[in-house]
Coordinates of C-alpha atoms and ligand atoms in Angstrom, one line a residue:
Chain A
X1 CA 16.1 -37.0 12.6
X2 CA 14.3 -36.6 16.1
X3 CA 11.8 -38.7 17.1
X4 CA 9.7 -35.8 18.6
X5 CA 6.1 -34.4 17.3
X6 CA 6.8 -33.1 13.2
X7 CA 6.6 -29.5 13.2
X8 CA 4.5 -29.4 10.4
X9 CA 1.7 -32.5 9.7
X10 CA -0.7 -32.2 6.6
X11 CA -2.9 -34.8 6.0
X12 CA -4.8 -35.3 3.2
X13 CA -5.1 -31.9 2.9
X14 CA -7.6 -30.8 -0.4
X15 CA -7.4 -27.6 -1.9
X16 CA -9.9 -25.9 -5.0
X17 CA -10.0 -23.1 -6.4
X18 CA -13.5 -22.9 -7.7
X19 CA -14.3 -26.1 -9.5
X20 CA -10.4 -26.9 -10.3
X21 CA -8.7 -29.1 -7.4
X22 CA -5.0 -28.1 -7.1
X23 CA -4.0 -30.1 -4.0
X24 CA -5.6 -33.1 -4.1
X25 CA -4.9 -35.5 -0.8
X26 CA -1.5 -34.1 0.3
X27 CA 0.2 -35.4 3.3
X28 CA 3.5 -34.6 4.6
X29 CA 5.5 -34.3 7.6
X30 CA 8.6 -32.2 8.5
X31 CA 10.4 -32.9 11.3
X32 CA 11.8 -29.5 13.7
X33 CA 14.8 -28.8 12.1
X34 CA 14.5 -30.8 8.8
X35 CA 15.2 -29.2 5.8
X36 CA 12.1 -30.1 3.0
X37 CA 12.6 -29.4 -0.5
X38 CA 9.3 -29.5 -2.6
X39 CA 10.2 -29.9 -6.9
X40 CA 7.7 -30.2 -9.6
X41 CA 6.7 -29.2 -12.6
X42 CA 4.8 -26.0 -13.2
X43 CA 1.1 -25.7 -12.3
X44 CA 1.4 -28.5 -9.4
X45 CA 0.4 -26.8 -6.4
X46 CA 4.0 -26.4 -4.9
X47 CA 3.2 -22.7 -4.4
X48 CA -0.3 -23.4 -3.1
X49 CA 1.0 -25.9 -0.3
X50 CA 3.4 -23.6 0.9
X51 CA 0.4 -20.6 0.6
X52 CA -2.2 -22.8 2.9
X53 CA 0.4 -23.6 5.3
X54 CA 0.6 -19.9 6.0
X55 CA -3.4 -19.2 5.5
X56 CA -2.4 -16.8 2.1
X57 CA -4.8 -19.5 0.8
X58 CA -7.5 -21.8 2.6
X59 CA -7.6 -25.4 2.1
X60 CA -11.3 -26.9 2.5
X61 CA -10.5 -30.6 3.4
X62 CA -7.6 -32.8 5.5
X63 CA -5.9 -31.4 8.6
X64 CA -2.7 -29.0 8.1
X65 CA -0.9 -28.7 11.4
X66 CA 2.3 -26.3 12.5
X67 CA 3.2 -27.6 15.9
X68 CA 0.4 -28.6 18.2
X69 CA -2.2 -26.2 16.1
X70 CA -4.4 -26.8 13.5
X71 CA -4.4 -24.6 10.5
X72 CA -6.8 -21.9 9.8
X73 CA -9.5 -24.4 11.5
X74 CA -10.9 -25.6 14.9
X75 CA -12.0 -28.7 15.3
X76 CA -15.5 -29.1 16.7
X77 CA -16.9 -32.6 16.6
X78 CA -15.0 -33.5 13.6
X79 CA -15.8 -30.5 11.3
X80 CA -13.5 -28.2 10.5
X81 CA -14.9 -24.5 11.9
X82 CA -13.1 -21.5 10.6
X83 CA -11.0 -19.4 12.7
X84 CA -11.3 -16.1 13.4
X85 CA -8.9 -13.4 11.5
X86 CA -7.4 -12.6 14.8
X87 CA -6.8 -16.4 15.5
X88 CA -5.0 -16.9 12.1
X89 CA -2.8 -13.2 12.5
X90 CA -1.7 -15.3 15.5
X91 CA -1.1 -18.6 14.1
X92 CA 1.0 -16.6 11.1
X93 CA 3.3 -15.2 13.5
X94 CA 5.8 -17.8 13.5
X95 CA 5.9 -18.6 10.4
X96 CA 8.3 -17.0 8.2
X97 CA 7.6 -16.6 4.3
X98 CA 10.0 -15.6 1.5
X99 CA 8.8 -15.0 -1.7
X100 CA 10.0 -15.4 -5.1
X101 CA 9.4 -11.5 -6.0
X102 CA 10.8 -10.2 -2.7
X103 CA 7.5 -8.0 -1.7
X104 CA 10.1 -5.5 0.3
X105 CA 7.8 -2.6 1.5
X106 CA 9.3 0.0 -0.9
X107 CA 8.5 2.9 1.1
X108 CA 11.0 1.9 3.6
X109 CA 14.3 1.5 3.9
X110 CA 15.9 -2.2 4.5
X111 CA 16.3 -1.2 8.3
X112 CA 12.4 0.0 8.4
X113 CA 11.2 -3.4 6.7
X114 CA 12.8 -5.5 9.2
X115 CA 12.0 -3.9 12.3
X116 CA 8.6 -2.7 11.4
X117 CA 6.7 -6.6 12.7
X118 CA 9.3 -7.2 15.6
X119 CA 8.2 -3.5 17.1
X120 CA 4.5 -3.1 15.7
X121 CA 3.8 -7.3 16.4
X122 CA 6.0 -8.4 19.1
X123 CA 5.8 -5.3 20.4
X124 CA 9.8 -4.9 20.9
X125 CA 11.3 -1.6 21.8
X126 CA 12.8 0.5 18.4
X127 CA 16.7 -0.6 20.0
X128 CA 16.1 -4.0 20.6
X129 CA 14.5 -4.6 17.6
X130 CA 17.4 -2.9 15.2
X131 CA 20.1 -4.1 17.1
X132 CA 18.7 -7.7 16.2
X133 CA 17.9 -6.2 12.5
X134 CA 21.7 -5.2 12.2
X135 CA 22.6 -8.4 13.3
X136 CA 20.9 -10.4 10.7
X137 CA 22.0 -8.0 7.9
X138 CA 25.6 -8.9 9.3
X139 CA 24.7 -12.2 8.8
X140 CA 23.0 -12.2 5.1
X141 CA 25.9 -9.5 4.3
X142 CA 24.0 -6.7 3.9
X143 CA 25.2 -4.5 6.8
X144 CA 26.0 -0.9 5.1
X145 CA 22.4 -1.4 3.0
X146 CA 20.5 -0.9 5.9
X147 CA 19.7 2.6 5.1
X148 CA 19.0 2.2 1.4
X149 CA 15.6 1.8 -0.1
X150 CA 15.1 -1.3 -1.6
X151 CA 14.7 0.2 -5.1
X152 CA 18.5 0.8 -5.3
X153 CA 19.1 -3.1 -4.4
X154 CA 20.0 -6.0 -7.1
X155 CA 17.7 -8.6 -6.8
X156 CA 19.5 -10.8 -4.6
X157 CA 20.5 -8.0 -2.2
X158 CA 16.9 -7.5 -1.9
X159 CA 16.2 -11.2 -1.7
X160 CA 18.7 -11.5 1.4
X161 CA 16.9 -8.4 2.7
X162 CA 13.6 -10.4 2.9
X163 CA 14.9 -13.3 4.3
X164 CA 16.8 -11.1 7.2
X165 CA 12.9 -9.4 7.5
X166 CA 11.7 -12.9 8.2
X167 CA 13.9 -13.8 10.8
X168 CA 13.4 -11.0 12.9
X169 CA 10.1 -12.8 14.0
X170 CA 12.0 -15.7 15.2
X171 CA 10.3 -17.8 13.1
X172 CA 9.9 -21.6 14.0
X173 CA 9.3 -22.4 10.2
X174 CA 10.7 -20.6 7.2
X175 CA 8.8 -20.9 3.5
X176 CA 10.8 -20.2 0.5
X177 CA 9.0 -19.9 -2.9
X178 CA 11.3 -20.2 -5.8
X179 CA 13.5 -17.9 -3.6
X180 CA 15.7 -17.8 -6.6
X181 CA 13.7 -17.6 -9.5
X182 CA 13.3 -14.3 -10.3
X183 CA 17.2 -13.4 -9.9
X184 CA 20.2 -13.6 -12.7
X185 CA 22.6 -16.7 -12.1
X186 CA 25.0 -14.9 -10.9
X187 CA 23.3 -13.4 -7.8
X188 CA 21.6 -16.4 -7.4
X189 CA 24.2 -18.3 -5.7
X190 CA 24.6 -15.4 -2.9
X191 CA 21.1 -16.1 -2.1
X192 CA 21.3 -20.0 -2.0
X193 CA 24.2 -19.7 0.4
X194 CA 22.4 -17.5 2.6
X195 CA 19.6 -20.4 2.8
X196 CA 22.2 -22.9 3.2
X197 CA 23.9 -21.2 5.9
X198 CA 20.4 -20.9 7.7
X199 CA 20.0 -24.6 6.8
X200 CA 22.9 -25.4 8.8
X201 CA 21.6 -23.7 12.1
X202 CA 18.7 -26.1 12.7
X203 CA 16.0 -23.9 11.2
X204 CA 13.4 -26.0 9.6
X205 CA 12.4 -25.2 6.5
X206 CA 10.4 -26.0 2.9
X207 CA 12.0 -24.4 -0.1
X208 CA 10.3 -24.5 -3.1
X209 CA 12.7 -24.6 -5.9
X210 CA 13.3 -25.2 -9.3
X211 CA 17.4 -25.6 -8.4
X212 CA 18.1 -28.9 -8.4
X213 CA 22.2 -28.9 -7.2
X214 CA 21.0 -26.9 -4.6
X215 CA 18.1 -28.3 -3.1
X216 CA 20.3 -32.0 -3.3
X217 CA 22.8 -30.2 -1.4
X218 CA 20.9 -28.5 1.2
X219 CA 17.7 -31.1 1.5
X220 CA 17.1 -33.8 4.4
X221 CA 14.1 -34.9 2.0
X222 CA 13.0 -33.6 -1.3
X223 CA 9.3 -34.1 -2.8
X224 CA 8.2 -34.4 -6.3
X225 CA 4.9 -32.5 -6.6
X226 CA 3.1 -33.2 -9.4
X227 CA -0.5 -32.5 -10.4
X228 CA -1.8 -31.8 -6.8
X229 CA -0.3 -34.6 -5.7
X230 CA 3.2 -35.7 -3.6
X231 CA 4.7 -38.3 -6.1
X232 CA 7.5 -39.2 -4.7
X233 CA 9.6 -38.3 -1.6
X234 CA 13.1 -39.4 -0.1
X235 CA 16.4 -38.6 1.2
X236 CA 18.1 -36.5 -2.2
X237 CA 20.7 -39.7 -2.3
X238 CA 17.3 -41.8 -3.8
X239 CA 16.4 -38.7 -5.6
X240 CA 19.2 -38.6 -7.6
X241 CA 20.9 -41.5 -7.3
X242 CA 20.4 -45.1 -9.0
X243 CA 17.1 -46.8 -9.5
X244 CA 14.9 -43.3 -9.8
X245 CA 10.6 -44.1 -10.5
X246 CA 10.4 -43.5 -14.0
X247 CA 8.2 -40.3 -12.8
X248 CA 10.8 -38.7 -11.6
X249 CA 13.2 -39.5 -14.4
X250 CA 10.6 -38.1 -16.4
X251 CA 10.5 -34.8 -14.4
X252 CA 14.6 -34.5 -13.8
X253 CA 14.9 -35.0 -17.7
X254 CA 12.8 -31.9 -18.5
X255 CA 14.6 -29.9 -16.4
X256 CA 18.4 -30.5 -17.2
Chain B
X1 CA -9.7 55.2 -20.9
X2 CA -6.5 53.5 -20.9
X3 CA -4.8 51.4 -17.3
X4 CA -4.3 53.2 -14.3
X5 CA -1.0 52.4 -13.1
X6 CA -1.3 54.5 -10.1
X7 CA -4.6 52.7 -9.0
X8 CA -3.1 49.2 -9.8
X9 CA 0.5 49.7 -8.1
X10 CA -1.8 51.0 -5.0
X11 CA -3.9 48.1 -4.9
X12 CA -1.4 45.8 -5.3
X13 CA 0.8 46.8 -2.3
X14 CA -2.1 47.7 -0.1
X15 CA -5.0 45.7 -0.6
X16 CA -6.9 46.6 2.4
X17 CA -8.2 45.2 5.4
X18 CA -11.9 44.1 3.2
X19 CA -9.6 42.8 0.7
X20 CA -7.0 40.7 2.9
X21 CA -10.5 39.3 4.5
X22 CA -12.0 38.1 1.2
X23 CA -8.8 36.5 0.5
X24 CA -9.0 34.4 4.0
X25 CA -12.0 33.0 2.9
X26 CA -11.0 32.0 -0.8
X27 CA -7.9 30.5 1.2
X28 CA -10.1 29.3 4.5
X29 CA -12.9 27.8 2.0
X30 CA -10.7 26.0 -0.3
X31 CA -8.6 24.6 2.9
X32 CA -12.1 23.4 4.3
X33 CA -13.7 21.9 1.3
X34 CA -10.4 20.0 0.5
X35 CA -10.1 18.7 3.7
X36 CA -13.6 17.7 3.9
X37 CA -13.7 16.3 0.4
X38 CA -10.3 14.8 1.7
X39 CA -12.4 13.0 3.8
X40 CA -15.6 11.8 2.0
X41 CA -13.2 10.5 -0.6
X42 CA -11.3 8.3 1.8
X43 CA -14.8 6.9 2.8
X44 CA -16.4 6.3 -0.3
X45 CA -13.0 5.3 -2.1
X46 CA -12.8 2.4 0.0
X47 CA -16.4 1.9 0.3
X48 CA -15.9 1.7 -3.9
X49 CA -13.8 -1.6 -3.4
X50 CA -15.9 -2.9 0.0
X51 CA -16.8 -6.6 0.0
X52 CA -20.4 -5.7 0.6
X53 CA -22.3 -4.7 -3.0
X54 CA -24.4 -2.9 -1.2
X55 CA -22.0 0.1 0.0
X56 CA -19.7 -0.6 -3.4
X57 CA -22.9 0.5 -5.3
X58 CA -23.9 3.2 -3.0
X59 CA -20.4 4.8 -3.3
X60 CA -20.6 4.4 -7.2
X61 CA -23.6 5.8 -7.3
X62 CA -22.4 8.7 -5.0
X63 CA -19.6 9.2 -7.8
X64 CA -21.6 8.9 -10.7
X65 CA -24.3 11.8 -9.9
X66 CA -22.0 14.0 -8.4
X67 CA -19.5 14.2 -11.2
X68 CA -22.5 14.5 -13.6
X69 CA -23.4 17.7 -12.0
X70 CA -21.4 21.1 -12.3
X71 CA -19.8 23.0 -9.8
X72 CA -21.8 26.1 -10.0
X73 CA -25.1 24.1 -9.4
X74 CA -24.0 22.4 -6.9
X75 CA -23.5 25.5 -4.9
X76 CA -27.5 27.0 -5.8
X77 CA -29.1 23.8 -5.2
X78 CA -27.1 23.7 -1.7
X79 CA -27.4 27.1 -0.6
X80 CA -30.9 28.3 -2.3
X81 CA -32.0 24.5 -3.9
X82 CA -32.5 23.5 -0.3
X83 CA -33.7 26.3 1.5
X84 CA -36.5 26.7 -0.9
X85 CA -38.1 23.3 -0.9
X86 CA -37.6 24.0 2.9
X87 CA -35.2 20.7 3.6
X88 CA -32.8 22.6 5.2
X89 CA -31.7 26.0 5.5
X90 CA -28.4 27.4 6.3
X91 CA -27.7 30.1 9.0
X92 CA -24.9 32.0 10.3
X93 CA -23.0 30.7 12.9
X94 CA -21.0 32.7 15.7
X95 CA -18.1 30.6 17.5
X96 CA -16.1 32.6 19.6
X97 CA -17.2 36.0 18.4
X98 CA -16.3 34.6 14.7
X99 CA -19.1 34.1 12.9
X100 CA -19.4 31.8 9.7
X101 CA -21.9 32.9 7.2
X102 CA -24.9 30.6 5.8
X103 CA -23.4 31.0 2.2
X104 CA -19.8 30.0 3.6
X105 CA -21.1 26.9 5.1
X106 CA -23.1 26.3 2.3
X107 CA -20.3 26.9 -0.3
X108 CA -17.8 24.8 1.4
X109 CA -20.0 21.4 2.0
X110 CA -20.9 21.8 -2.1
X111 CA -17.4 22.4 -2.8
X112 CA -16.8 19.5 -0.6
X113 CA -19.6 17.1 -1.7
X114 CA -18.0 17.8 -5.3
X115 CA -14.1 17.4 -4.2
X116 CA -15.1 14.5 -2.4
X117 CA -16.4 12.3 -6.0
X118 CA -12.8 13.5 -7.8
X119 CA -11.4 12.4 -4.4
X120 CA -12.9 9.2 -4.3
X121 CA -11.5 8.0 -7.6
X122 CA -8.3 9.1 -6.9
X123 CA -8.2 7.0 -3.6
X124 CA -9.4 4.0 -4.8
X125 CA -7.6 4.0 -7.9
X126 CA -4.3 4.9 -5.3
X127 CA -5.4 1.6 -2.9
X128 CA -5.9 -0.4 -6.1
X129 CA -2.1 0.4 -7.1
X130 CA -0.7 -1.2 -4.0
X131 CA 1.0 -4.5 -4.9
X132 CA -0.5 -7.5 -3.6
X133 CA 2.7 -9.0 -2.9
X134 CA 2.9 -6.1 -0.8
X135 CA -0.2 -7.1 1.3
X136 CA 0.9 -11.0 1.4
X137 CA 4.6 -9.9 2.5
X138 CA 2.8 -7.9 5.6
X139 CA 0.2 -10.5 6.3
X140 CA 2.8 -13.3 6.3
X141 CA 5.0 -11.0 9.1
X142 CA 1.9 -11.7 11.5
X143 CA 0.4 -7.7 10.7
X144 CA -3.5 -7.7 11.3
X145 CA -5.7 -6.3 9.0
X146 CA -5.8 -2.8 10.1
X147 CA -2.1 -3.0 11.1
X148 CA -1.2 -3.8 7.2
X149 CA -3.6 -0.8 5.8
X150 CA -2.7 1.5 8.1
X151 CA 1.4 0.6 7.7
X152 CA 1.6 -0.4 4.5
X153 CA -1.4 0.1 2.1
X154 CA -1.9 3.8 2.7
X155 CA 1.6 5.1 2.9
X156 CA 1.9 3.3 -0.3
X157 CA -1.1 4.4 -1.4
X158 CA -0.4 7.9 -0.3
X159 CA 2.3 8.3 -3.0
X160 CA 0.3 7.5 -5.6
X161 CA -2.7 9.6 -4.1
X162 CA -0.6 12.9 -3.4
X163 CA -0.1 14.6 -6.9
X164 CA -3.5 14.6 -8.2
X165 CA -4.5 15.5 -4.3
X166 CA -2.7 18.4 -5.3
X167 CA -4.1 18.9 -9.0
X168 CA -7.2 19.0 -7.5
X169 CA -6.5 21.8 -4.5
X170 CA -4.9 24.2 -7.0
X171 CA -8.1 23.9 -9.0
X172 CA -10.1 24.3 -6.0
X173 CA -8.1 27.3 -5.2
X174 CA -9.8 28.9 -8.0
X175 CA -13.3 27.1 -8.0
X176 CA -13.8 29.0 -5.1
X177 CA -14.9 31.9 -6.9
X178 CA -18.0 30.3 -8.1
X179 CA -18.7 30.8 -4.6
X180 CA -19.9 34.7 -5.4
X181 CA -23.0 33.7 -6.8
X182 CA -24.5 32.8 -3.7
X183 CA -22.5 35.8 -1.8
X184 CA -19.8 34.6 -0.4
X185 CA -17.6 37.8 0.0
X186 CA -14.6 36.2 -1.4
X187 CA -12.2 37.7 -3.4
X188 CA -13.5 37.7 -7.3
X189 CA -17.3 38.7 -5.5
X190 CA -14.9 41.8 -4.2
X191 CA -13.2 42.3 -6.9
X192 CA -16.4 42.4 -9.0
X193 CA -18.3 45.2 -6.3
X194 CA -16.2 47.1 -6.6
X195 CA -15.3 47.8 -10.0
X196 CA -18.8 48.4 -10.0
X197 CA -17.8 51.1 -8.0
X198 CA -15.0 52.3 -9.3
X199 CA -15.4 51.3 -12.8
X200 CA -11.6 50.1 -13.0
X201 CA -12.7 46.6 -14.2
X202 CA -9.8 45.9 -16.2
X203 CA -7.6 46.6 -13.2
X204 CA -9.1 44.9 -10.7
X205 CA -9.4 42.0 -12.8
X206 CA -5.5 41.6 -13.1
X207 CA -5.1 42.3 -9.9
X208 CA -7.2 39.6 -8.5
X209 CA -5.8 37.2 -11.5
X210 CA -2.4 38.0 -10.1
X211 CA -3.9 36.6 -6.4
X212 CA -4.8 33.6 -7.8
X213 CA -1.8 33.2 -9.5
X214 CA 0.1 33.6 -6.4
X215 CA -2.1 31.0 -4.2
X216 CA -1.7 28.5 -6.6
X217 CA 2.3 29.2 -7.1
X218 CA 2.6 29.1 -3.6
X219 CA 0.8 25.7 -3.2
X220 CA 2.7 24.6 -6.6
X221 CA 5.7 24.9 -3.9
X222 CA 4.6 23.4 -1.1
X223 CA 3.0 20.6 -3.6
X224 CA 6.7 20.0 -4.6
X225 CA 8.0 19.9 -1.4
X226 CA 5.5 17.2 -0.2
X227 CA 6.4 14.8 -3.3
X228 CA 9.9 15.4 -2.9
X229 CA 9.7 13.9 0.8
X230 CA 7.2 11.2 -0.7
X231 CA 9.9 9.9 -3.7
X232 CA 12.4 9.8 -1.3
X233 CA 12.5 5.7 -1.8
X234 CA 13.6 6.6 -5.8
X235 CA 15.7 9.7 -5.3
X236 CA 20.0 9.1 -5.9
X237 CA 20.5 10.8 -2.3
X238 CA 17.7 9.9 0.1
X239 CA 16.2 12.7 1.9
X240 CA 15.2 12.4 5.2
X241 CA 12.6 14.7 7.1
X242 CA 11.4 17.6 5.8
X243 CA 14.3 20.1 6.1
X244 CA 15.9 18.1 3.5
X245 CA 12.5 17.7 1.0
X246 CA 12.7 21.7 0.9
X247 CA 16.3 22.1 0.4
X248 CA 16.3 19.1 -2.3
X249 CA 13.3 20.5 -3.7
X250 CA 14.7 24.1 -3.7
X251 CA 18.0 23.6 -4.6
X252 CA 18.6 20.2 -6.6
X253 CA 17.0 20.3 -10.3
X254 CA 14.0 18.6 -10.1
X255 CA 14.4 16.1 -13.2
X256 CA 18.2 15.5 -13.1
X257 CA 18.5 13.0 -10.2
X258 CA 15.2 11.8 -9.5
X259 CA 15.0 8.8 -12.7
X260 CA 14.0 5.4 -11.2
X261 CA 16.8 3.6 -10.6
Ligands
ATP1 N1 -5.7 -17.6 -7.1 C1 -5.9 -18.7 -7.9 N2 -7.1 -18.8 -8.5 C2 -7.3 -19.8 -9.3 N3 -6.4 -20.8 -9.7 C3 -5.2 -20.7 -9.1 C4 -4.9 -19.6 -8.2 N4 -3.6 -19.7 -7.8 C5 -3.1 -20.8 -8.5 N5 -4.1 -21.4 -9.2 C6 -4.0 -22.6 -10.0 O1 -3.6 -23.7 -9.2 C7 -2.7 -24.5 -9.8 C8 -1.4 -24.7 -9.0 O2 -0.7 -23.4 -8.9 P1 0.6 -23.2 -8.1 O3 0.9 -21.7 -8.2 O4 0.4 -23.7 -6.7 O5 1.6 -24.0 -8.9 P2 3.2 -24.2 -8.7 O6 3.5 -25.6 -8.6 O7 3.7 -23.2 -7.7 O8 3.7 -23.7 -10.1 P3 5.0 -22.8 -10.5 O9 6.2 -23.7 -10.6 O10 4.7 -22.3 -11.9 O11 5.1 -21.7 -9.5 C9 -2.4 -23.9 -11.2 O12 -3.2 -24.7 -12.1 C10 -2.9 -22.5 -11.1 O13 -3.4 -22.1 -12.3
MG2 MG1 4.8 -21.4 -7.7

């Protein structure tokens, strides 16, 4: 691992929704190009993490940052001052998000949802920006799709569309929720490799996932959310390996 | 007693000059209020669901009494209702040697102010149907606020919007006529002068039935056409610009391809 700045840095980062606290004191660092995979149990706040980091949800207390900016936040004599909606469009743009129901745009096809941010964000001509879309597709295997609407895609095609989507922005940081939790077993594996391929070319990333093979396979680190809080974290050999916390013993066993 | 072929068949292939006029402003008032109730719906459909009470309520409100009011009372109380407590009274208006009548202009903001309530449910209840996953996806691609309405939540919108859009201008298509009682010349006010005339009520009354059934057929087509381009994202065979919407629409049967997939 490099000894440079993390990537991402969240410190004691609080989260409540109302009256319920759902992160409660998280900290966690992720090194550029390190591979993070975040396991729990339902309810724990893995989704919410991953939300905050990408301002879908607010956090009220700690310090989240991606790279050398602090989340959502300025700081201004050690309170935290809301940002601006421009600021935080801006602070969003390099981070990439995949979600665990795909959120294609279905009015458009697979070609149109991956080039509409590059041209109407980054501002990149219509060629450039599909000549980098067909390149992904290429590369998640979904080359002759690009003209189909997404409602005439299996689940995972459509999963691999959104991931191809995310990586037009050149993200620094891609977020996976459950990724593959809403797909059949056996599309699921054409999705995981896709990650694991994109795992492999230094991306840095935080997967959310329920798949436990995979995220030993494909993990620098893996985290055990539980309750709001980061139970347990390590290199997957510690994970799953000998002499496990009784925690997480507890959690693997109600899983396999 | 008994029909008048020879009357009807004449009528019917040549109207006349008067007659072709009346019809341009059953078609011209219609267009307008439709556009304009278009409009106010937009406005107060998403005023319905603003953050601030104060406009949510105002735009409920807005709803709420116009919808509680009918059509034809509407029109008096805009074109006489006014006018007589001396508010506001509506004149003729001559733009380049065209001139609009008070009872035009009167007739087409009612029509409008009444479109624009229906309009205002169906917009907000087409903005309400857009996916928040939809939203989050767009937000978390860097998209702006506006960028992510205008992109994604009304084209998406739009397809939900569209059909009952177009419910509503074939009935406004007809409301129209209600326009005669404050003397707009369209056609049923026509069509009613002069069978007072002519005394061939029965007649002219089919005949001008027959007009309306042919404005709303027509629009029943073009209605098509429009959805047909909007579902292309379900159809088997995508269609692509609108060449292909009317050929699809003319030519495929409607019903056998187009199941979700
Ligand atoms: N918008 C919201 N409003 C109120 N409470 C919420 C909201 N979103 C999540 N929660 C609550 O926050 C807690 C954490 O939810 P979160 O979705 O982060 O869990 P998770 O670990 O992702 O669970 P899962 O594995 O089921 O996806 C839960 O108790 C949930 O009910
Ligand atoms: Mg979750």
């Amino acid at each position: 691992m490099s000894t440079s700045k993390p990537l991402v840095r969240a410190e004691k980062v609080d989260k409540w929704f109302g009256r319920h606290q759902v992160l409660k004191g998280v900290s966690l660092t992720v090194e550029k190009g390190e591979v993070v995979s975040i396991i729990g149990p339902s309810g724990s706040g893995k989704s919410t993490f991953l939300r905050c980091v990408n301002q879908l949800e607010t956090y009220q207390e700690g310090r989240l940052y991606v790279g050398d900016q602090l989340i959502g936040y300025e700081e201004q004599n050690g309170r935290l001052v809301a940002l601006n909606n421009r600021q935080i469009v801006a602070q969003r743009r390099h981070i990439g998000m995949v979600f665990q129901q795909f959120n294609l745009f279905w009015h458009m096809t697979v070609l149109e949802n991956i080039v509409e941010a590059p041209i109407m964000v980054l501002g990149q001509s219509r060629e450039q920006a599909t000549a980098k879309a067909m390149e992904l597709l290429a590369r998640v295997g979904l080359a002759e799709k690009a003209h189909a609407y997404p409602m005439k895609l299996s689940g995972g095609q459509q999963q691999r569309a959104a991931i191809a989507r995310a990586l037009a922005m050149n993200p620094e940081l891609m977020l996976f929720d459950e990724p593959t939790s809403a797909l059949d077993p056996e599309t699921t594996g054409e999705v995981l490799a896709v990650i694991g391929e994109l795992a492999k070319t230094g991306m840095t990333m935080i997967i959310v996932t329920h798949e436990m093979g995979f995220a030993r396979q494909v993990s620098d680190r893996i985290v055990l959310m539980e309750d709001g809080m980061i139970q347990h974290e390590g290199p997957p050999e510690a994970f799953f390996g000998e002499g496990q916390s009784p925690r997480l013993k507890a959690f693997l066993s109600t899983i396999h | 007693m008994g029909f008048d072929w020879s009357f009807f068949f004449d009528r019917l292939i040549n109207p006349g000059d008067v007659y072709l006029l009346a019809l341009g402003r059953t078609i011209a008032m219609a267009v307008l209020a439709m556009a304009l109730g278009l409009l106010i719906g937009i406005v107060v459909g998403f005023g319905r669901l603003s953050r601030y009470k104060p406009i949510a309520w105002l735009c409920a409100f807005y709803v709420w009494l116009v919808r509680g009011i009918p059509v034809l009372v509407l029109l008096v109380f805009f074109f006489s209702g006014l006018a007589a407590a001396g508010f506001f009274r509506f004149s003729d208006i001559t733009i380049l040697g065209f001139t609009i009548g008070a009872s035009f202009q009167a007739a087409v903001i009612a029509l409008a102010i009444h479109e624009g309530a229906y309009m205002a449910e169906i917009v907000r209840n087409g903005i309400q149907a857009v996916a928040r996953g939809q939203i989050e996806a767009a937000k978390s691609l860097g998209m702006g606020a506006w960028m992510v309405t205008r992109r994604i939540v009304l084209p998406q919108a739009s397809r939900v919007i569209i059909p009952p859009l177009g419910n509503d201008f074939n009935h406004m298509l007809k409301t129209t006529s209600l326009a005669s009682v404050i003397g707009v010349q369209e056609i049923f006010l026509l069509t009613e002068s002069m069978s007072a005339a002519t005394f061939k009520t029965f007649e002219l009354l089919i005949l001008v039935s027959i007009n309306y059934l042919l404005l709303t057929t027509i629009w029943n087509i073009v209605q098509g056409i429009i959805e047909t381009k909007l579902r292309a994202h379900e159809l088997d065979t995508p269609v692509r610009g609108w060449g292909q919407s009317i050929s699809y629409y003319l030519l495929a049967r409607p019903g056998a391809e187009d199941r979700r997939a």
